[in-house]
Tab-separated table of C-alpha atoms in Angstrom:
chain	number	residue	atom	x	y	z
G	1050	MET	CA	16.908	-1.506	-13.061
G	1051	GLU	CA	14.413	0.866	-11.542
G	1052	ALA	CA	12.061	-1.992	-11.021
G	1053	LEU	CA	14.636	-4.028	-9.079
G	1054	ARG	CA	15.619	-0.887	-7.130
G	1055	ASP	CA	12.166	-0.872	-5.842
G	1056	VAL	CA	12.112	-4.564	-4.928
G	1057	SER	CA	15.162	-4.021	-2.652
G	1058	ALA	CA	14.384	-0.439	-1.572
G	1059	GLY	CA	10.942	-2.103	-0.310
G	1060	LEU	CA	12.788	-4.670	1.789
G	1061	ARG	CA	14.580	-1.907	3.722
G	1062	TRP	CA	11.212	-0.724	4.925
G	1063	TYR	CA	10.904	-3.919	6.900
G	1064	GLU	CA	9.727	-2.192	10.079
G	1065	LEU	CA	6.886	-0.670	8.221
G	1066	TRP	CA	5.477	-3.773	6.442
G	1067	LEU	CA	6.127	-6.124	9.298
G	1068	THR	CA	4.089	-3.755	11.546
G	1069	LEU	CA	1.366	-3.244	8.936
G	1070	GLY	CA	0.989	-6.893	8.141
G	1071	TRP	CA	0.658	-7.943	11.757
G	1072	ARG	CA	-1.826	-5.269	12.144
G	1073	ASP	CA	-3.928	-6.525	9.303
G	1074	VAL	CA	-4.307	-9.945	10.869
G	1075	LEU	CA	-5.241	-8.500	14.297
G	1076	LEU	CA	-7.450	-5.837	12.501
G	1077	ARG	CA	-9.591	-8.468	10.912
G	1078	HIS	CA	-10.420	-10.074	14.319
G	1079	ARG	CA	-10.755	-6.881	16.211
G	1080	ARG	CA	-12.970	-7.118	19.357
G	1081	SER	CA	-13.013	-10.734	19.167
G	1082	LYS	CA	-11.855	-12.580	22.129
G	1083	LEU	CA	-10.211	-15.484	20.282
G	1084	GLY	CA	-8.725	-13.019	17.832
G	1085	PRO	CA	-6.726	-14.541	14.967
G	1086	LEU	CA	-7.188	-18.001	16.558
G	1087	TRP	CA	-10.434	-17.985	14.424
G	1088	ILE	CA	-8.267	-18.702	11.433
G	1089	SER	CA	-7.251	-21.924	13.020
G	1090	ILE	CA	-10.624	-22.836	14.088
G	1091	SER	CA	-12.032	-22.483	10.707
G	1092	MET	CA	-9.318	-24.708	9.371
G	1093	GLY	CA	-10.221	-27.263	12.301
G	1094	PHE	CA	-13.670	-27.264	11.168
G	1095	VAL	CA	-12.549	-28.154	7.471
G	1096	ALA	CA	-10.258	-30.972	8.861
G	1097	GLY	CA	-13.415	-32.253	11.049
G	1098	CYS	CA	-16.326	-31.783	8.820
G	1099	MET	CA	-14.889	-31.989	5.207
G	1100	GLY	CA	-12.275	-34.489	6.300
G	1101	THR	CA	-14.713	-36.951	7.660
G	1102	LEU	CA	-17.246	-36.549	4.967
G	1103	TYR	CA	-14.988	-36.511	1.964
G	1104	SER	CA	-12.756	-39.563	3.087
G	1105	ALA	CA	-15.927	-41.517	2.782
G	1106	ILE	CA	-16.790	-40.063	-0.769
G	1107	MET	CA	-13.376	-40.460	-1.824
G	1108	GLN	CA	-13.299	-43.878	-0.424
G	1109	ARG	CA	-10.186	-43.212	1.596
G	1110	SER	CA	-9.269	-43.936	5.222
G	1111	PRO	CA	-9.525	-40.732	7.352
G	1112	HIS	CA	-5.986	-41.474	8.480
G	1113	ASP	CA	-4.731	-40.876	5.136
G	1114	TYR	CA	-7.254	-38.427	3.812
G	1115	ILE	CA	-7.415	-35.785	6.709
G	1116	PRO	CA	-3.788	-35.038	6.884
G	1117	TYR	CA	-3.814	-34.908	2.925
G	1118	LEU	CA	-6.897	-32.445	3.013
G	1119	VAL	CA	-5.320	-30.198	5.841
G	1120	ALA	CA	-2.037	-29.836	4.209
G	1121	GLY	CA	-3.507	-29.198	0.545
G	1122	PHE	CA	-6.067	-26.758	2.230
G	1123	THR	CA	-3.459	-24.991	4.083
G	1124	VAL	CA	-1.325	-24.508	1.045
G	1125	TRP	CA	-4.140	-23.467	-0.954
G	1126	ASN	CA	-5.297	-20.760	1.450
G	1127	LEU	CA	-1.681	-19.203	0.819
G	1128	LEU	CA	-1.847	-19.504	-2.864
G	1129	SER	CA	-5.239	-18.141	-3.203
G	1130	ALA	CA	-4.684	-15.284	-0.971
G	1131	ILE	CA	-1.521	-14.423	-2.966
G	1132	VAL	CA	-3.611	-14.279	-6.094
G	1133	ASN	CA	-6.719	-12.558	-4.459
G	1134	ASP	CA	-4.893	-10.098	-2.227
G	1135	GLY	CA	-1.962	-9.778	-4.763
G	1136	LYS	CA	-4.483	-8.114	-7.261
G	1137	GLU	CA	-5.635	-5.606	-4.699
G	1138	VAL	CA	-2.170	-4.661	-3.617
G	1139	PHE	CA	-2.294	-1.072	-5.063
G	1140	VAL	CA	-5.959	-0.588	-5.089
G	1141	ALA	CA	-6.278	-1.462	-1.305
G	1142	ASN	CA	-3.332	0.921	-0.474
G	1143	ALA	CA	-4.766	3.705	-2.794
G	1144	ALA	CA	-4.832	6.281	0.187
G	1145	ALA	CA	-1.209	5.583	1.131
G	1146	ILE	CA	0.056	5.534	-2.530
G	1147	ARG	CA	-1.465	9.106	-2.863
G	1148	GLU	CA	-0.218	10.439	0.280
G	1149	ILE	CA	3.298	8.943	1.280
G	1150	PRO	CA	6.373	8.353	-0.893
G	1151	VAL	CA	7.362	4.729	-0.001
G	1152	PRO	CA	8.311	1.997	-2.473
G	1153	ASN	CA	5.424	0.482	-3.871
G	1154	THR	CA	6.908	-3.035	-3.145
G	1155	VAL	CA	6.234	-2.290	0.721
G	1156	TYR	CA	2.606	-3.089	-0.010
G	1157	VAL	CA	3.459	-6.296	-1.744
G	1158	TYR	CA	5.652	-7.404	1.351
G	1159	ARG	CA	2.902	-6.268	3.655
G	1160	PHE	CA	0.357	-8.683	2.033
G	1161	LEU	CA	2.854	-11.523	1.827
G	1162	TRP	CA	3.841	-11.081	5.448
G	1163	ARG	CA	0.182	-10.906	6.474
G	1164	ASN	CA	-0.648	-14.180	4.584
G	1165	THR	CA	2.608	-15.937	6.003
G	1166	LEU	CA	1.171	-15.237	9.479
G	1167	ILE	CA	-2.049	-16.658	8.356
G	1168	LEU	CA	-0.280	-19.506	7.224
G	1169	GLY	CA	1.135	-20.087	10.627
G	1170	TYR	CA	-2.274	-20.152	12.281
G	1171	ASN	CA	-3.245	-22.838	9.681
G	1172	ILE	CA	-0.075	-24.733	10.308
G	1173	LEU	CA	-1.206	-25.065	14.027
G	1174	VAL	CA	-3.951	-27.368	12.882
G	1175	TYR	CA	-1.768	-29.302	10.640
G	1176	LEU	CA	0.618	-29.865	13.686
G	1177	ILE	CA	-2.520	-31.078	15.639
G	1178	VAL	CA	-3.431	-33.356	12.874
G	1179	LEU	CA	0.033	-34.814	12.664
G	1180	VAL	CA	-0.195	-35.642	16.369
G	1181	ILE	CA	-3.807	-37.246	16.083
G	1182	PHE	CA	-3.187	-39.448	13.039
G	1183	GLN	CA	0.569	-39.846	14.156
G	1184	VAL	CA	2.071	-39.027	10.914
G	1185	SER	CA	5.826	-38.348	10.854
G	1186	PRO	CA	6.757	-35.924	8.160
G	1187	PHE	CA	10.486	-36.262	8.579
G	1188	PRO	CA	13.026	-35.733	7.111
G	1189	ALA	CA	11.282	-34.518	3.845
G	1190	LEU	CA	9.562	-31.785	6.128
G	1191	ALA	CA	12.631	-29.745	5.766
G	1192	LEU	CA	11.933	-29.196	2.161
G	1193	ALA	CA	8.849	-27.159	3.149
G	1194	ILE	CA	10.973	-24.300	3.889
G	1195	PRO	CA	12.559	-23.717	0.439
G	1196	ALA	CA	9.043	-24.449	-1.034
G	1197	LEU	CA	7.606	-21.658	1.066
G	1198	ILE	CA	10.284	-19.324	-0.081
G	1199	LEU	CA	9.685	-20.194	-3.688
G	1200	ILE	CA	5.950	-19.530	-3.239
G	1201	LEU	CA	6.649	-16.270	-1.689
G	1202	LEU	CA	9.110	-15.429	-4.382
G	1203	ASN	CA	6.312	-15.885	-6.689
G	1204	GLY	CA	4.135	-13.861	-4.734
G	1205	VAL	CA	6.304	-10.784	-5.343
G	1206	TRP	CA	5.840	-10.969	-9.047
G	1207	VAL	CA	2.262	-12.006	-8.824
G	1208	GLY	CA	1.533	-8.931	-6.585
G	1209	LEU	CA	3.288	-6.583	-8.754
G	1210	LEU	CA	1.640	-7.811	-11.925
G	1211	LEU	CA	-1.836	-8.480	-11.134
G	1212	GLY	CA	-1.851	-5.330	-8.616
G	1213	LEU	CA	-0.702	-3.377	-11.888
G	1214	ILE	CA	-3.458	-4.752	-14.140
G	1215	ASN	CA	-6.118	-4.383	-11.635
G	1216	VAL	CA	-5.317	-0.724	-10.877
G	1217	ARG	CA	-5.688	0.198	-14.444
G	1218	PHE	CA	-8.489	-2.483	-15.509
G	1219	ARG	CA	-10.894	-2.918	-12.486
G	1220	ASP	CA	-12.837	-5.654	-14.206
G	1221	PHE	CA	-9.773	-7.591	-13.705
G	1222	GLY	CA	-10.263	-7.731	-10.061
G	1223	HIS	CA	-13.756	-8.995	-10.242
G	1224	MET	CA	-12.818	-11.877	-12.492
G	1225	ILE	CA	-10.092	-13.337	-10.468
G	1226	PRO	CA	-12.255	-14.559	-7.445
G	1227	SER	CA	-14.570	-16.535	-9.386
G	1228	ALA	CA	-11.650	-17.852	-11.401
G	1229	MET	CA	-9.834	-18.908	-8.206
G	1230	ARG	CA	-13.046	-20.391	-6.794
G	1231	LEU	CA	-13.285	-22.645	-9.919
G	1232	ALA	CA	-9.642	-23.407	-9.686
G	1233	PHE	CA	-10.086	-24.794	-6.111
G	1234	PHE	CA	-12.360	-27.464	-7.626
G	1235	VAL	CA	-10.341	-28.370	-10.568
G	1236	THR	CA	-7.029	-28.710	-8.681
G	1237	PRO	CA	-6.260	-31.821	-6.733
G	1238	ILE	CA	-6.779	-30.525	-3.070
G	1239	ILE	CA	-9.868	-32.375	-2.047
G	1240	TRP	CA	-9.255	-35.065	-4.637
G	1241	TYR	CA	-6.144	-37.018	-5.653
G	1242	ALA	CA	-4.144	-36.236	-8.722
G	1243	SER	CA	-3.864	-40.093	-9.313
G	1244	SER	CA	-7.721	-40.515	-9.527
G	1245	VAL	CA	-7.947	-38.809	-12.892
G	1246	SER	CA	-6.530	-40.371	-16.216
G	1247	GLY	CA	-6.786	-39.595	-19.905
G	1248	LEU	CA	-7.886	-36.278	-21.091
G	1249	ARG	CA	-8.908	-35.253	-17.465
G	1250	ALA	CA	-5.464	-35.626	-16.367
G	1251	ALA	CA	-4.924	-32.139	-18.094
G	1252	PHE	CA	-6.403	-30.562	-15.069
G	1253	VAL	CA	-3.324	-31.949	-13.264
G	1254	HIS	CA	-0.549	-31.611	-15.651
G	1255	PHE	CA	-1.451	-28.416	-17.436
G	1256	ASN	CA	-2.513	-26.632	-14.046
G	1257	PRO	CA	0.338	-24.462	-12.675
G	1258	LEU	CA	-1.507	-24.369	-9.267
G	1259	TYR	CA	-1.117	-27.982	-8.890
G	1260	TYR	CA	2.608	-27.879	-8.882
G	1261	PHE	CA	2.761	-25.071	-6.423
G	1262	ILE	CA	0.393	-27.028	-4.186
G	1263	GLU	CA	2.364	-30.254	-4.609
G	1264	ILE	CA	5.815	-28.528	-3.993
G	1265	PHE	CA	4.595	-27.384	-0.405
G	1266	ARG	CA	2.195	-30.228	0.298
G	1267	ALA	CA	4.375	-33.110	-0.294
G	1268	PRO	CA	6.947	-32.216	2.267
G	1269	LEU	CA	4.229	-31.464	4.723
G	1270	LEU	CA	3.152	-35.032	4.258
G	1271	GLY	CA	6.730	-36.460	4.575
G	1272	GLU	CA	7.206	-36.845	0.892
G	1273	ALA	CA	10.030	-35.173	-1.329
G	1274	PRO	CA	8.413	-33.287	-4.441
G	1275	SER	CA	9.424	-34.830	-7.727
G	1276	ALA	CA	12.115	-33.203	-9.943
G	1277	LEU	CA	9.207	-32.344	-12.388
G	1278	VAL	CA	7.383	-30.318	-9.527
G	1279	TRP	CA	10.604	-28.428	-8.631
G	1280	GLY	CA	11.372	-27.877	-12.248
G	1281	VAL	CA	7.906	-26.332	-13.309
G	1282	THR	CA	7.620	-24.183	-10.214
G	1283	LEU	CA	11.195	-22.695	-10.785
G	1284	GLY	CA	10.449	-22.330	-14.577
G	1285	ILE	CA	7.403	-20.326	-13.637
G	1286	THR	CA	9.318	-18.254	-11.088
G	1287	ILE	CA	11.796	-17.345	-13.554
G	1288	LEU	CA	9.206	-16.726	-16.332
G	1289	GLY	CA	7.008	-14.635	-14.057
G	1290	TRP	CA	9.713	-12.317	-12.945
G	1291	GLY	CA	10.985	-12.118	-16.454
G	1292	VAL	CA	7.643	-10.919	-17.786
G	1293	THR	CA	6.798	-8.729	-14.521
G	1294	LEU	CA	9.995	-6.546	-14.148
G	1295	PRO	CA	9.737	-4.954	-17.756
G	1296	ILE	CA	6.112	-4.353	-17.382
G	1297	TYR	CA	6.243	-2.983	-13.938
G	1298	ALA	CA	9.259	-0.878	-14.814
G	1299	HIS	CA	7.411	0.721	-17.681
G	1300	TRP	CA	4.086	1.385	-15.736
G	1301	ARG	CA	5.157	1.850	-12.350
G	1302	ARG	CA	4.906	5.656	-12.341
G	1303	GLN	CA	1.499	5.480	-13.522
G	1304	ILE	CA	0.188	3.730	-10.433
G	1305	ALA	CA	-0.313	6.913	-8.488
G	1306	TYR	CA	-2.383	8.280	-11.416
G	1307	TRP	CA	-4.626	5.172	-11.616
G	1308	VAL	CA	-5.413	4.351	-8.041
E	486	MET	CA	21.688	20.378	1.246
E	487	PRO	CA	17.876	20.241	0.600
E	488	LEU	CA	16.723	21.532	-2.636
E	489	ILE	CA	13.658	21.553	-5.156
E	490	ARG	CA	13.987	22.462	-8.606
E	491	LEU	CA	11.239	22.140	-10.882
E	492	GLU	CA	11.777	22.743	-14.669
E	493	ASN	CA	8.973	23.383	-16.990
E	494	VAL	CA	6.819	20.778	-15.137
E	495	THR	CA	3.582	19.809	-16.904
E	496	LEU	CA	1.576	17.218	-15.351
E	497	ASP	CA	-1.550	15.627	-16.977
E	498	PHE	CA	-4.042	13.473	-15.266
E	499	PRO	CA	-5.542	10.616	-17.360
E	500	LEU	CA	-9.214	10.154	-17.100
E	501	VAL	CA	-9.440	6.298	-17.238
E	502	SER	CA	-13.067	5.818	-16.816
E	503	THR	CA	-15.134	6.110	-20.116
E	504	LYS	CA	-18.007	7.573	-18.062
E	505	SER	CA	-16.110	10.448	-16.616
E	506	ARG	CA	-14.603	11.068	-20.215
E	507	LYS	CA	-18.090	11.775	-21.571
E	508	ALA	CA	-19.296	13.754	-18.744
E	509	ALA	CA	-16.215	15.857	-18.545
E	510	LEU	CA	-16.404	16.651	-22.325
E	511	GLN	CA	-19.804	17.730	-22.084
E	512	SER	CA	-19.194	20.074	-19.111
E	513	GLN	CA	-16.041	21.601	-20.836
E	514	SER	CA	-16.349	25.215	-20.950
E	515	PRO	CA	-13.493	27.712	-21.322
E	516	GLY	CA	-12.701	29.876	-18.549
E	517	THR	CA	-14.143	28.010	-15.462
E	518	ALA	CA	-13.129	29.673	-12.320
E	519	VAL	CA	-11.801	26.372	-10.717
E	520	GLY	CA	-10.078	23.319	-11.832
E	521	GLY	CA	-7.440	22.516	-14.126
E	522	GLN	CA	-7.625	22.491	-17.927
E	523	LEU	CA	-9.449	19.630	-19.652
E	524	ALA	CA	-8.063	18.468	-23.005
E	525	ALA	CA	-8.168	15.570	-25.187
E	526	ALA	CA	-4.713	13.965	-25.669
E	527	GLN	CA	-3.604	12.794	-28.962
E	528	SER	CA	-4.892	9.308	-28.113
E	529	GLY	CA	-8.297	10.762	-27.867
E	530	GLN	CA	-8.171	10.088	-24.288
E	531	LEU	CA	-9.379	12.826	-22.023
E	532	ARG	CA	-6.767	14.426	-19.639
E	533	VAL	CA	-6.927	16.917	-17.050
E	534	ARG	CA	-4.002	19.170	-17.206
E	535	ALA	CA	-3.138	20.038	-13.602
E	536	LEU	CA	0.307	21.810	-14.011
E	537	GLU	CA	1.573	23.369	-17.019
E	538	GLY	CA	5.149	24.668	-17.874
E	539	LEU	CA	5.908	25.156	-14.041
E	540	SER	CA	9.499	26.263	-13.277
E	541	LEU	CA	10.433	26.979	-9.672
E	542	SER	CA	13.436	26.489	-7.367
E	543	LEU	CA	13.709	26.452	-3.623
E	544	ASN	CA	16.693	26.690	-1.349
E	545	PRO	CA	17.191	25.929	2.379
E	546	GLY	CA	15.502	28.387	4.394
E	547	ASP	CA	12.755	29.020	1.841
E	548	ARG	CA	9.120	29.059	3.350
E	549	LEU	CA	7.048	28.983	0.355
E	550	ALA	CA	3.125	29.757	0.275
E	551	LEU	CA	1.022	28.126	-2.349
E	552	ILE	CA	-1.879	30.526	-3.270
E	553	GLY	CA	-4.690	29.782	-5.618
E	554	HIS	CA	-8.366	28.933	-6.291
E	555	ASN	CA	-9.517	25.318	-5.511
E	556	GLY	CA	-8.080	22.998	-8.345
E	557	ALA	CA	-5.487	25.624	-9.347
E	558	GLY	CA	-2.901	22.713	-8.694
E	559	LYS	CA	-1.611	23.532	-5.331
E	560	SER	CA	-2.089	20.007	-3.925
E	561	THR	CA	-0.892	18.434	-7.206
E	562	LEU	CA	2.333	20.545	-7.019
E	563	LEU	CA	2.960	19.262	-3.435
E	564	ARG	CA	2.562	15.779	-4.463
E	565	VAL	CA	4.991	16.349	-7.317
E	566	MET	CA	7.510	17.794	-4.527
E	567	ALA	CA	6.756	14.816	-2.658
E	568	GLY	CA	7.769	12.440	-5.335
E	569	LEU	CA	4.190	10.907	-5.599
E	570	TYR	CA	3.402	12.131	-9.018
E	571	ALA	CA	5.991	11.833	-11.800
E	572	PRO	CA	5.674	15.086	-14.117
E	573	THR	CA	4.312	14.177	-17.719
E	574	GLN	CA	6.830	16.603	-19.253
E	575	GLY	CA	9.799	18.435	-17.657
E	576	GLN	CA	11.887	17.668	-14.688
E	577	ALA	CA	11.479	17.447	-10.817
E	578	VAL	CA	14.603	17.454	-8.853
E	579	VAL	CA	14.018	16.986	-5.131
E	580	VAL	CA	17.123	16.432	-2.880
E	581	GLY	CA	16.681	15.702	0.851
E	582	ARG	CA	14.348	13.745	3.061
E	583	VAL	CA	10.594	14.674	2.560
E	584	ALA	CA	8.123	14.668	5.284
E	585	PRO	CA	4.605	15.247	3.562
E	586	LEU	CA	1.359	16.254	5.489
E	587	LEU	CA	-1.056	16.246	2.913
E	588	ASN	CA	-4.004	14.629	4.285
E	589	LEU	CA	-4.684	14.628	7.975
E	590	SER	CA	-6.623	11.347	8.124
E	591	PHE	CA	-4.193	9.359	6.335
E	592	GLY	CA	-2.680	6.326	8.131
E	593	LEU	CA	-4.610	7.088	11.144
E	594	ASP	CA	-6.528	4.258	12.485
E	595	MET	CA	-9.539	5.497	14.370
E	596	GLU	CA	-10.040	2.423	16.254
E	597	ALA	CA	-6.389	2.258	17.501
E	598	THR	CA	-5.083	4.485	20.199
E	599	GLY	CA	-3.176	7.712	19.524
E	600	LEU	CA	0.050	6.289	20.711
E	601	ASP	CA	-0.419	3.373	18.230
E	602	ASN	CA	-1.000	5.657	15.652
E	603	ILE	CA	2.207	7.568	16.354
E	604	PHE	CA	4.101	4.375	15.472
E	605	VAL	CA	2.240	3.558	12.268
E	606	ARG	CA	2.710	6.951	10.875
E	607	GLY	CA	6.083	7.426	11.900
E	608	LEU	CA	7.072	4.242	10.450
E	609	PHE	CA	5.303	5.479	7.079
E	610	LEU	CA	7.513	8.627	7.183
E	611	GLY	CA	10.546	6.667	7.392
E	612	MET	CA	11.343	6.639	11.067
E	613	SER	CA	12.593	3.500	12.675
E	614	ARG	CA	10.801	2.160	15.841
E	615	ALA	CA	13.899	3.058	18.020
E	616	GLU	CA	13.679	6.704	16.679
E	617	ILE	CA	9.950	6.911	17.428
E	618	LYS	CA	10.503	5.484	20.888
E	619	GLU	CA	12.993	8.074	21.520
E	620	LYS	CA	10.779	10.855	20.204
E	621	LEU	CA	7.713	9.809	21.760
E	622	ASN	CA	7.595	11.980	24.727
E	623	SER	CA	8.329	15.136	22.688
E	624	ILE	CA	5.642	14.181	20.190
E	625	ALA	CA	3.023	13.565	23.013
E	626	GLU	CA	3.997	16.866	24.631
E	627	PHE	CA	3.757	18.791	21.469
E	628	SER	CA	0.450	17.472	20.785
E	629	GLU	CA	-0.870	18.501	24.213
E	630	LEU	CA	-3.182	15.326	23.980
E	631	GLY	CA	-2.011	13.939	27.401
E	632	GLU	CA	-4.253	11.006	28.526
E	633	PHE	CA	-6.088	11.082	25.267
E	634	LEU	CA	-3.071	9.355	23.583
E	635	ASP	CA	-4.279	6.083	25.288
E	636	LEU	CA	-7.691	6.446	23.949
E	637	PRO	CA	-9.037	5.242	20.353
E	638	MET	CA	-8.675	8.007	17.779
E	639	ARG	CA	-12.488	8.079	17.173
E	640	THR	CA	-12.853	10.015	20.436
E	641	TYR	CA	-10.652	12.797	19.105
E	642	SER	CA	-12.100	16.082	17.523
E	643	SER	CA	-10.717	17.024	14.122
E	644	GLY	CA	-8.468	19.685	15.871
E	645	MET	CA	-6.979	16.975	18.122
E	646	ARG	CA	-6.144	14.751	15.064
E	647	ALA	CA	-4.425	17.629	13.452
E	648	ARG	CA	-2.408	18.294	16.319
E	649	LEU	CA	-1.543	14.656	16.700
E	650	ALA	CA	-0.603	14.341	12.847
E	651	PHE	CA	1.128	17.676	12.871
E	652	ALA	CA	3.264	16.671	15.736
E	653	ILE	CA	4.503	13.585	14.064
E	654	SER	CA	5.061	15.088	10.798
E	655	THR	CA	7.258	17.644	12.403
E	656	HIS	CA	9.328	15.268	14.496
E	657	VAL	CA	10.697	13.452	11.524
E	658	ASP	CA	14.245	14.674	10.720
E	659	ALA	CA	13.170	15.848	7.352
E	660	ASP	CA	14.803	18.396	4.949
E	661	ILE	CA	11.556	19.180	3.315
E	662	LEU	CA	8.287	19.756	4.866
E	663	LEU	CA	5.184	19.749	2.775
E	664	LEU	CA	1.771	20.789	4.226
E	665	ASP	CA	-1.484	20.998	2.596
E	666	GLU	CA	-4.021	23.031	4.476
E	667	VAL	CA	-3.560	21.720	7.867
E	668	VAL	CA	-2.457	24.372	10.344
E	669	ALA	CA	-5.844	26.336	9.974
E	670	THR	CA	-7.627	23.099	11.727
E	671	GLY	CA	-6.137	23.965	15.138
E	672	ASP	CA	-7.147	26.574	17.699
E	673	ALA	CA	-5.337	29.751	18.264
E	674	ALA	CA	-2.975	28.365	20.831
E	675	PHE	CA	-2.074	25.400	18.489
E	676	PHE	CA	-1.538	27.963	15.563
E	677	ARG	CA	1.013	29.790	17.730
E	678	LYS	CA	2.859	26.494	18.731
E	679	ALA	CA	2.815	25.210	15.136
E	680	SER	CA	3.901	28.614	13.665
E	681	GLN	CA	6.966	28.236	16.286
E	682	GLN	CA	7.703	24.678	15.246
E	683	LEU	CA	7.655	25.703	11.687
E	684	GLU	CA	10.052	28.600	12.306
E	685	ASN	CA	12.093	26.095	13.966
E	686	VAL	CA	12.088	23.940	10.863
E	687	ALA	CA	12.815	26.698	8.655
E	688	SER	CA	15.535	28.233	10.793
E	689	GLN	CA	17.432	24.692	10.417
E	690	ALA	CA	18.005	25.481	6.850
E	691	LYS	CA	15.125	23.354	5.814
E	692	ILE	CA	12.433	24.006	3.193
E	693	LEU	CA	8.758	24.472	3.949
E	694	VAL	CA	6.066	24.479	1.437
E	695	LEU	CA	2.469	25.284	2.571
E	696	ALA	CA	-0.789	25.516	0.756
E	697	SER	CA	-3.450	27.453	2.540
E	698	HIS	CA	-6.419	29.594	1.885
E	699	SER	CA	-5.862	31.352	5.294
E	700	ASN	CA	-3.921	34.643	4.481
E	701	LYS	CA	-3.104	34.900	8.224
E	702	VAL	CA	-1.362	31.449	8.310
E	703	LEU	CA	0.381	32.280	5.143
E	704	ARG	CA	1.651	35.678	6.223
E	705	GLY	CA	2.730	34.279	9.517
E	706	LEU	CA	4.672	31.482	8.345
E	707	CYS	CA	5.937	32.101	4.864
E	708	ASN	CA	8.619	34.261	3.251
E	709	LYS	CA	7.901	33.735	-0.210
E	710	ALA	CA	4.768	32.884	-2.374
E	711	VAL	CA	3.576	31.660	-5.631
E	712	LEU	CA	0.234	32.242	-7.260
E	713	LEU	CA	-1.209	29.254	-9.218
E	714	GLU	CA	-4.064	29.569	-11.683
E	715	HIS	CA	-5.184	26.589	-13.722
E	716	GLY	CA	-2.050	24.888	-13.262
E	717	ARG	CA	0.153	27.909	-14.523
E	718	LEU	CA	2.316	30.057	-12.286
E	719	LYS	CA	0.849	33.496	-12.273
E	720	ALA	CA	2.896	35.468	-9.899
E	721	ILE	CA	5.856	34.702	-7.708
E	722	GLY	CA	7.489	36.967	-4.938
E	723	ALA	CA	6.895	38.247	-1.472
E	724	VAL	CA	3.743	36.876	0.391
E	725	ASP	CA	1.947	40.225	0.585
E	726	GLU	CA	2.675	41.257	-3.155
E	727	VAL	CA	1.350	37.788	-4.301
E	728	LEU	CA	-1.634	37.797	-2.087
E	729	GLU	CA	-2.502	41.358	-3.437
E	730	ALA	CA	-2.264	40.074	-7.059
E	731	TYR	CA	-4.392	36.942	-5.977
E	732	LYS	CA	-7.033	39.455	-4.524
E	733	SER	CA	-7.099	41.863	-7.539
E	734	ALA	CA	-7.404	38.694	-9.965
E	735	SER	CA	-10.315	37.245	-8.067
E	736	VAL	CA	-12.216	40.417	-8.112
């Protein structure tokens, strides 16, 4: 119950975390003229360079491959940021946690909002790609909204759980980025799920990240995600919250001592 | 009605790093002048006992001075009152809106302007944007920073930063104001102004708790004092009496 109260109390501090999240994005590009547009530019390079090279390697037409790559990469950027920033959520806010009594979930909403804004800059490139390759993702595109909400809903428990583990066991934080780097290559983002079969298909079927990529990428490409994808992601959402809430409720008071 | 009631509060800091555990055990010597008490918990993990069996009750209008050596537990006690640290044993009841000013540099972004910082720090203290806008003039005036408010904070001196941080924290409609060694940073003019503001705060039936090593600050602002030693409450009473007790204990 106390954990849930933290979750809702944090929402009431929206003016604080909206401000902090937006400042985070601007701060990263301080003194640069283009500012956060650099996020879009680097995604543009991915589309242009990786898109043309890998479409040849994968033997796909750039017309199909580049929208697929940009959509997948955009979703991946969000997912990997949720995991990588999520584990830092308490460590990165140590100064605030020691000085100011605001609900800990404020810091979770801060990093989720920051990464939603970054997603927005990546989506700009996706929109340009749609125009160039004349892809029309309607009407399935509307499903991108519930997909995003579901991903962010998972972001809350991921932040609370990984943040809590990392604040106590710092080695955990060093392990995650390398695990995520590996996950990028074994998850169908630059390659297609349909191109592996047999035992290797385990990297698709037993990879939770695949389902979270697919739930958002499919609508971006004008396809409806399958019932299996919705089922697995919903299941993970329920499981994740179910595991996190009691753990967070038990240890939340220790966070101030551990940071 | 604001209220602070501590009942038999004991607070242990866990030392989670194994390196510091070993180092701390080796350096353990009874009767050190500073710091809390080191002790191994039942699990074998080393703990620092920062507060022990502390009971205290504050009512509206109380302006409490916290007196003690470095590491006596003053800042920890302030953090318990702020609700940042939950006591290991005992109970801490705090009723009312708390505005802590424990670390002058917290939440201040050196690259951002003073004005910008008023908003960030104000939001952290629980003010809304509208509320901050409404009080902006009054905060700016109190800080006496004038045109400096439009400059990045890195151009400020530490005294100027203190002025700004103090101005923001005392403009929150808080019931309880917690200050950790901050008023001493400013110059004489600021000290007078700060005292007046704190008198104001206290006269509105609010609670003020102040930790400081400056007797002048404590005598000028507080009407009650406690002496902490190794996390235990050694004396409580009028400011002059407790300062006297502290002096005779130190000699």
